[in-house]
Amino acid sequence: MNADSALACLKRGNAAFLAGINNPHQANGPANPMPTLEHRPFAVVLACSDARVPIERIFNQGFGELFVIRVAGNVADAAQIASVEYAVAELDVSLVLVLGHTGCGAVSTAVNARQTQTPAPTRALSELLAQINPALDRLEADNDAVPAAVWHNVAYQGERLVSDSELLADRVARHQLRIVGACCETASGHVDFDDAS
Ligand SMILES: [Zn+2]
């Protein structure tokens, strides 16, 4: 499936979710969990781990349809980039959606740590926040920082996929891959897509 079709599929899926229409693949039980044995997802979603934003549900997709990478703050570190590379190179996926969400705890923590100059309580968290911090450099004012920071973080992590991966950069340059940002409104599940480019 090409990137534009995959994006349209995600948009239709989110509209169906909001309308309360259930994908029959989601209803499959343990007796028949997979509609097919082939691993052919049509999109990668790099998303936050927040439990209120279940990726297959909000896009109304079932088993085998999305290659989902979840990590607090939807950051594009080496493991996430390698996962995207696998999906693109081996599974022929042509769309990567970098999905943030409103009220993101990781982004809020990064914003607060920066505003209060408080060091993170653990080394691992410090390393995570360091991956969000460059996005916060793009904030213009401290007022209402978190909503803007979520979008800046989505854009920044999408840029990292290209700047830190020759494979992905090459696919994008050849128009074989699209990387699109989006933000899910956590309370409703509504997804805003930033797909003007
Ligand atoms: Zn989050």
PDB file of C-alpha atoms and ligand atoms in Angstrom:
ATOM      1  CA  MET A   1       0.000   0.000   0.000  1.00  0.00           C
ATOM      2  CA  ASN A   2       1.427   3.432  -0.862  1.00  0.00           C
ATOM      3  CA  ALA A   3       1.810   6.154   1.749  1.00  0.00           C
ATOM      4  CA  ASP A   4      -1.172   8.241   0.686  1.00  0.00           C
ATOM      5  CA  SER A   5      -3.496   5.229   0.779  1.00  0.00           C
ATOM      6  CA  ALA A   6      -2.098   4.195   4.150  1.00  0.00           C
ATOM      7  CA  LEU A   7      -2.691   7.694   5.531  1.00  0.00           C
ATOM      8  CA  ALA A   8      -6.249   7.700   4.173  1.00  0.00           C
ATOM      9  CA  CYS A   9      -6.769   4.322   5.837  1.00  0.00           C
ATOM     10  CA  LEU A  10      -5.644   5.682   9.210  1.00  0.00           C
ATOM     11  CA  LYS A  11      -7.933   8.714   8.827  1.00  0.00           C
ATOM     12  CA  ARG A  12     -10.913   6.524   7.929  1.00  0.00           C
ATOM     13  CA  GLY A  13     -10.071   4.243  10.825  1.00  0.00           C
ATOM     14  CA  ASN A  14      -9.987   7.084  13.333  1.00  0.00           C
ATOM     15  CA  ALA A  15     -13.286   8.448  11.992  1.00  0.00           C
ATOM     16  CA  ALA A  16     -14.816   4.970  12.352  1.00  0.00           C
ATOM     17  CA  PHE A  17     -13.500   4.660  15.904  1.00  0.00           C
ATOM     18  CA  LEU A  18     -15.025   8.034  16.813  1.00  0.00           C
ATOM     19  CA  ALA A  19     -18.306   6.920  15.235  1.00  0.00           C
ATOM     20  CA  GLY A  20     -18.277   3.735  17.309  1.00  0.00           C
ATOM     21  CA  ILE A  21     -17.826   1.347  14.378  1.00  0.00           C
ATOM     22  CA  ASN A  22     -15.826  -1.740  15.288  1.00  0.00           C
ATOM     23  CA  ASN A  23     -13.336  -3.428  12.983  1.00  0.00           C
ATOM     24  CA  PRO A  24     -14.289  -7.125  12.864  1.00  0.00           C
ATOM     25  CA  HIS A  25     -10.586  -8.051  13.123  1.00  0.00           C
ATOM     26  CA  GLN A  26     -10.552  -6.571  16.609  1.00  0.00           C
ATOM     27  CA  ALA A  27     -13.196  -9.044  17.713  1.00  0.00           C
ATOM     28  CA  ASN A  28     -11.076 -12.101  16.899  1.00  0.00           C
ATOM     29  CA  GLY A  29     -10.589 -14.244  19.972  1.00  0.00           C
ATOM     30  CA  PRO A  30      -7.750 -16.534  21.007  1.00  0.00           C
ATOM     31  CA  ALA A  31      -9.063 -19.335  18.772  1.00  0.00           C
ATOM     32  CA  ASN A  32      -8.347 -17.281  15.632  1.00  0.00           C
ATOM     33  CA  PRO A  33      -6.213 -14.288  16.510  1.00  0.00           C
ATOM     34  CA  MET A  34      -4.652 -13.711  13.081  1.00  0.00           C
ATOM     35  CA  PRO A  35      -6.566 -13.194   9.842  1.00  0.00           C
ATOM     36  CA  THR A  36      -3.343 -14.051   7.989  1.00  0.00           C
ATOM     37  CA  LEU A  37       0.054 -15.453   8.888  1.00  0.00           C
ATOM     38  CA  GLU A  38       1.818 -12.948   6.647  1.00  0.00           C
ATOM     39  CA  HIS A  39       3.388  -9.984   8.397  1.00  0.00           C
ATOM     40  CA  ARG A  40       2.230  -7.164   6.114  1.00  0.00           C
ATOM     41  CA  PRO A  41       1.325  -4.094   8.177  1.00  0.00           C
ATOM     42  CA  PHE A  42       0.351  -1.041   6.097  1.00  0.00           C
ATOM     43  CA  ALA A  43       1.806   1.625   8.415  1.00  0.00           C
ATOM     44  CA  VAL A  44       4.275   2.203  11.231  1.00  0.00           C
ATOM     45  CA  VAL A  45       3.027   4.184  14.230  1.00  0.00           C
ATOM     46  CA  LEU A  46       5.679   5.583  16.587  1.00  0.00           C
ATOM     47  CA  ALA A  47       3.597   6.478  19.620  1.00  0.00           C
ATOM     48  CA  CYS A  48       3.751   7.137  23.338  1.00  0.00           C
ATOM     49  CA  SER A  49       3.146   4.338  25.834  1.00  0.00           C
ATOM     50  CA  ASP A  50       0.250   6.217  27.475  1.00  0.00           C
ATOM     51  CA  ALA A  51      -2.440   3.640  28.279  1.00  0.00           C
ATOM     52  CA  ARG A  52      -5.221   6.051  27.338  1.00  0.00           C
ATOM     53  CA  VAL A  53      -4.136   6.019  23.687  1.00  0.00           C
ATOM     54  CA  PRO A  54      -4.407   2.379  22.501  1.00  0.00           C
ATOM     55  CA  ILE A  55      -3.128   2.583  18.946  1.00  0.00           C
ATOM     56  CA  GLU A  56      -4.996  -0.201  17.152  1.00  0.00           C
ATOM     57  CA  ARG A  57      -8.240   0.857  18.838  1.00  0.00           C
ATOM     58  CA  ILE A  58      -8.096   4.562  17.944  1.00  0.00           C
ATOM     59  CA  PHE A  59      -7.361   3.696  14.303  1.00  0.00           C
ATOM     60  CA  ASN A  60      -9.904   0.875  14.255  1.00  0.00           C
ATOM     61  CA  GLN A  61      -7.308  -1.642  13.087  1.00  0.00           C
ATOM     62  CA  GLY A  62      -6.954  -5.297  13.897  1.00  0.00           C
ATOM     63  CA  PHE A  63      -4.294  -7.996  14.045  1.00  0.00           C
ATOM     64  CA  GLY A  64      -1.489  -7.645  11.511  1.00  0.00           C
ATOM     65  CA  GLU A  65      -2.393  -4.171  10.251  1.00  0.00           C
ATOM     66  CA  LEU A  66      -0.153  -1.738  12.160  1.00  0.00           C
ATOM     67  CA  PHE A  67       3.524  -1.939  13.128  1.00  0.00           C
ATOM     68  CA  VAL A  68       3.381  -0.126  16.452  1.00  0.00           C
ATOM     69  CA  ILE A  69       6.396   1.179  18.360  1.00  0.00           C
ATOM     70  CA  ARG A  70       5.534   2.588  21.763  1.00  0.00           C
ATOM     71  CA  VAL A  71       7.856   4.410  24.125  1.00  0.00           C
ATOM     72  CA  ALA A  72       7.258   7.202  26.619  1.00  0.00           C
ATOM     73  CA  GLY A  73       7.347  10.499  24.731  1.00  0.00           C
ATOM     74  CA  ASN A  74       7.327   8.740  21.314  1.00  0.00           C
ATOM     75  CA  VAL A  75      11.067   9.369  21.042  1.00  0.00           C
ATOM     76  CA  ALA A  76      13.131   8.161  18.083  1.00  0.00           C
ATOM     77  CA  ASP A  77      16.138   6.597  19.800  1.00  0.00           C
ATOM     78  CA  ALA A  78      18.289   3.894  18.172  1.00  0.00           C
ATOM     79  CA  ALA A  79      15.972   0.992  19.037  1.00  0.00           C
ATOM     80  CA  GLN A  80      12.965   2.830  17.639  1.00  0.00           C
ATOM     81  CA  ILE A  81      14.831   3.862  14.491  1.00  0.00           C
ATOM     82  CA  ALA A  82      15.994   0.280  13.923  1.00  0.00           C
ATOM     83  CA  SER A  83      12.394  -0.870  14.327  1.00  0.00           C
ATOM     84  CA  VAL A  84      11.188   1.630  11.718  1.00  0.00           C
ATOM     85  CA  GLU A  85      14.026   0.577   9.396  1.00  0.00           C
ATOM     86  CA  TYR A  86      12.935  -3.047   9.713  1.00  0.00           C
ATOM     87  CA  ALA A  87       9.324  -2.240   8.879  1.00  0.00           C
ATOM     88  CA  VAL A  88      10.339  -0.115   5.894  1.00  0.00           C
ATOM     89  CA  ALA A  89      13.100  -2.329   4.484  1.00  0.00           C
ATOM     90  CA  GLU A  90      11.697  -5.784   5.237  1.00  0.00           C
ATOM     91  CA  LEU A  91       7.945  -5.280   5.381  1.00  0.00           C
ATOM     92  CA  ASP A  92       7.621  -2.636   2.624  1.00  0.00           C
ATOM     93  CA  VAL A  93       5.831  -0.110   4.797  1.00  0.00           C
ATOM     94  CA  SER A  94       5.725   3.327   3.145  1.00  0.00           C
ATOM     95  CA  LEU A  95       4.116   5.440   5.877  1.00  0.00           C
ATOM     96  CA  VAL A  96       5.414   6.298   9.337  1.00  0.00           C
ATOM     97  CA  LEU A  97       3.061   8.172  11.634  1.00  0.00           C
ATOM     98  CA  VAL A  98       4.750   9.868  14.599  1.00  0.00           C
ATOM     99  CA  LEU A  99       1.904  10.232  17.082  1.00  0.00           C
ATOM    100  CA  GLY A 100       1.964  12.447  20.153  1.00  0.00           C
ATOM    101  CA  HIS A 101      -0.985  13.036  22.437  1.00  0.00           C
ATOM    102  CA  THR A 102      -2.411  15.802  24.590  1.00  0.00           C
ATOM    103  CA  GLY A 103      -1.336  15.789  28.227  1.00  0.00           C
ATOM    104  CA  CYS A 104       1.716  13.610  27.521  1.00  0.00           C
ATOM    105  CA  GLY A 105       3.403  12.828  30.835  1.00  0.00           C
ATOM    106  CA  ALA A 106       6.868  12.491  29.322  1.00  0.00           C
ATOM    107  CA  VAL A 107       6.634  15.829  27.545  1.00  0.00           C
ATOM    108  CA  SER A 108       5.112  17.507  30.634  1.00  0.00           C
ATOM    109  CA  THR A 109       7.935  16.132  32.755  1.00  0.00           C
ATOM    110  CA  ALA A 110      10.517  17.465  30.319  1.00  0.00           C
ATOM    111  CA  VAL A 111       8.834  20.896  30.289  1.00  0.00           C
ATOM    112  CA  ASN A 112       8.628  21.001  34.097  1.00  0.00           C
ATOM    113  CA  ALA A 113      12.207  19.822  34.576  1.00  0.00           C
ATOM    114  CA  ARG A 114      13.410  22.548  32.272  1.00  0.00           C
ATOM    115  CA  GLN A 115      11.284  25.285  33.850  1.00  0.00           C
ATOM    116  CA  THR A 116      12.241  24.348  37.411  1.00  0.00           C
ATOM    117  CA  GLN A 117      15.815  23.280  36.597  1.00  0.00           C
ATOM    118  CA  THR A 118      15.160  20.083  38.541  1.00  0.00           C
ATOM    119  CA  PRO A 119      17.379  17.091  37.720  1.00  0.00           C
ATOM    120  CA  ALA A 120      15.606  13.834  36.831  1.00  0.00           C
ATOM    121  CA  PRO A 121      15.463  11.311  39.709  1.00  0.00           C
ATOM    122  CA  THR A 122      17.002   8.487  37.665  1.00  0.00           C
ATOM    123  CA  ARG A 123      19.659   8.239  34.967  1.00  0.00           C
ATOM    124  CA  ALA A 124      17.311   6.499  32.566  1.00  0.00           C
ATOM    125  CA  LEU A 125      14.694   9.239  32.890  1.00  0.00           C
ATOM    126  CA  SER A 126      17.397  11.847  32.448  1.00  0.00           C
ATOM    127  CA  GLU A 127      18.391  10.186  29.174  1.00  0.00           C
ATOM    128  CA  LEU A 128      14.771  10.087  28.022  1.00  0.00           C
ATOM    129  CA  LEU A 129      14.223  13.766  28.812  1.00  0.00           C
ATOM    130  CA  ALA A 130      17.441  14.632  26.983  1.00  0.00           C
ATOM    131  CA  GLN A 131      15.814  13.225  23.845  1.00  0.00           C
ATOM    132  CA  ILE A 132      12.806  15.512  24.239  1.00  0.00           C
ATOM    133  CA  ASN A 133      14.740  18.636  25.254  1.00  0.00           C
ATOM    134  CA  PRO A 134      15.811  19.710  21.744  1.00  0.00           C
ATOM    135  CA  ALA A 135      12.115  19.930  20.825  1.00  0.00           C
ATOM    136  CA  LEU A 136      11.558  22.273  23.759  1.00  0.00           C
ATOM    137  CA  ASP A 137      14.159  24.669  22.343  1.00  0.00           C
ATOM    138  CA  ARG A 138      11.493  25.464  19.747  1.00  0.00           C
ATOM    139  CA  LEU A 139       8.999  26.749  22.308  1.00  0.00           C
ATOM    140  CA  GLU A 140       8.480  30.479  21.967  1.00  0.00           C
ATOM    141  CA  ALA A 141       6.831  31.202  25.328  1.00  0.00           C
ATOM    142  CA  ASP A 142       6.251  29.378  28.558  1.00  0.00           C
ATOM    143  CA  ASN A 143       2.494  29.951  28.494  1.00  0.00           C
ATOM    144  CA  ASP A 144       0.582  26.791  27.627  1.00  0.00           C
ATOM    145  CA  ALA A 145       3.912  25.124  26.906  1.00  0.00           C
ATOM    146  CA  VAL A 146       2.863  21.473  27.001  1.00  0.00           C
ATOM    147  CA  PRO A 147       0.375  21.443  24.075  1.00  0.00           C
ATOM    148  CA  ALA A 148       2.886  23.241  21.848  1.00  0.00           C
ATOM    149  CA  ALA A 149       5.711  21.053  23.136  1.00  0.00           C
ATOM    150  CA  VAL A 150       3.795  17.888  22.166  1.00  0.00           C
ATOM    151  CA  TRP A 151       3.637  19.074  18.540  1.00  0.00           C
ATOM    152  CA  HIS A 152       7.261  20.253  18.544  1.00  0.00           C
ATOM    153  CA  ASN A 153       8.270  16.855  19.912  1.00  0.00           C
ATOM    154  CA  VAL A 154       6.324  15.036  17.191  1.00  0.00           C
ATOM    155  CA  ALA A 155       8.073  17.114  14.521  1.00  0.00           C
ATOM    156  CA  TYR A 156      11.494  16.714  16.123  1.00  0.00           C
ATOM    157  CA  GLN A 157      11.251  12.918  16.498  1.00  0.00           C
ATOM    158  CA  GLY A 158      10.103  12.642  12.876  1.00  0.00           C
ATOM    159  CA  GLU A 159      13.138  14.659  11.795  1.00  0.00           C
ATOM    160  CA  ARG A 160      15.411  12.348  13.789  1.00  0.00           C
ATOM    161  CA  LEU A 161      14.149   9.358  11.815  1.00  0.00           C
ATOM    162  CA  VAL A 162      15.614  10.997   8.724  1.00  0.00           C
ATOM    163  CA  SER A 163      18.724  12.641  10.208  1.00  0.00           C
ATOM    164  CA  ASP A 164      19.794   9.521  12.117  1.00  0.00           C
ATOM    165  CA  SER A 165      19.040   6.890   9.475  1.00  0.00           C
ATOM    166  CA  GLU A 166      20.576   6.819   6.005  1.00  0.00           C
ATOM    167  CA  LEU A 167      18.148   4.102   5.012  1.00  0.00           C
ATOM    168  CA  LEU A 168      15.085   6.153   5.939  1.00  0.00           C
ATOM    169  CA  ALA A 169      16.538   9.370   4.507  1.00  0.00           C
ATOM    170  CA  ASP A 170      17.161   7.589   1.219  1.00  0.00           C
ATOM    171  CA  ARG A 171      13.590   6.245   1.063  1.00  0.00           C
ATOM    172  CA  VAL A 172      12.155   9.677   1.811  1.00  0.00           C
ATOM    173  CA  ALA A 173      14.356  11.299  -0.867  1.00  0.00           C
ATOM    174  CA  ARG A 174      13.111   8.717  -3.394  1.00  0.00           C
ATOM    175  CA  HIS A 175       9.489   9.418  -2.384  1.00  0.00           C
ATOM    176  CA  GLN A 176       9.128   5.814  -1.279  1.00  0.00           C
ATOM    177  CA  LEU A 177       8.440   6.783   2.315  1.00  0.00           C
ATOM    178  CA  ARG A 178       6.365   9.474   4.031  1.00  0.00           C
ATOM    179  CA  ILE A 179       6.801  10.490   7.642  1.00  0.00           C
ATOM    180  CA  VAL A 180       3.738  12.293   8.976  1.00  0.00           C
ATOM    181  CA  GLY A 181       3.141  13.834  12.388  1.00  0.00           C
ATOM    182  CA  ALA A 182      -0.114  13.623  14.311  1.00  0.00           C
ATOM    183  CA  CYS A 183      -1.529  14.297  17.747  1.00  0.00           C
ATOM    184  CA  CYS A 184      -4.260  12.369  19.541  1.00  0.00           C
ATOM    185  CA  GLU A 185      -6.636  14.224  21.844  1.00  0.00           C
ATOM    186  CA  THR A 186      -6.337  11.901  24.797  1.00  0.00           C
ATOM    187  CA  ALA A 187      -9.834  12.526  26.179  1.00  0.00           C
ATOM    188  CA  SER A 188     -11.670  11.721  22.931  1.00  0.00           C
ATOM    189  CA  GLY A 189      -9.306   9.649  20.780  1.00  0.00           C
ATOM    190  CA  HIS A 190      -9.601  12.212  17.969  1.00  0.00           C
ATOM    191  CA  VAL A 191      -6.393  12.378  15.909  1.00  0.00           C
ATOM    192  CA  ASP A 192      -5.190  15.583  14.225  1.00  0.00           C
ATOM    193  CA  PHE A 193      -2.897  14.880  11.278  1.00  0.00           C
ATOM    194  CA  ASP A 194      -0.178  17.313  10.205  1.00  0.00           C
ATOM    195  CA  ASP A 195      -0.035  16.124   6.609  1.00  0.00           C
ATOM    196  CA  ALA A 196       0.087  19.375   4.670  1.00  0.00           C
ATOM    197  CA  SER A 197       3.620  18.675   3.433  1.00  0.00           C
TER     198      SER A 197
HETATM  199 ZN    ZN B   1       2.743  10.411  26.518  1.00  0.00          ZN
END
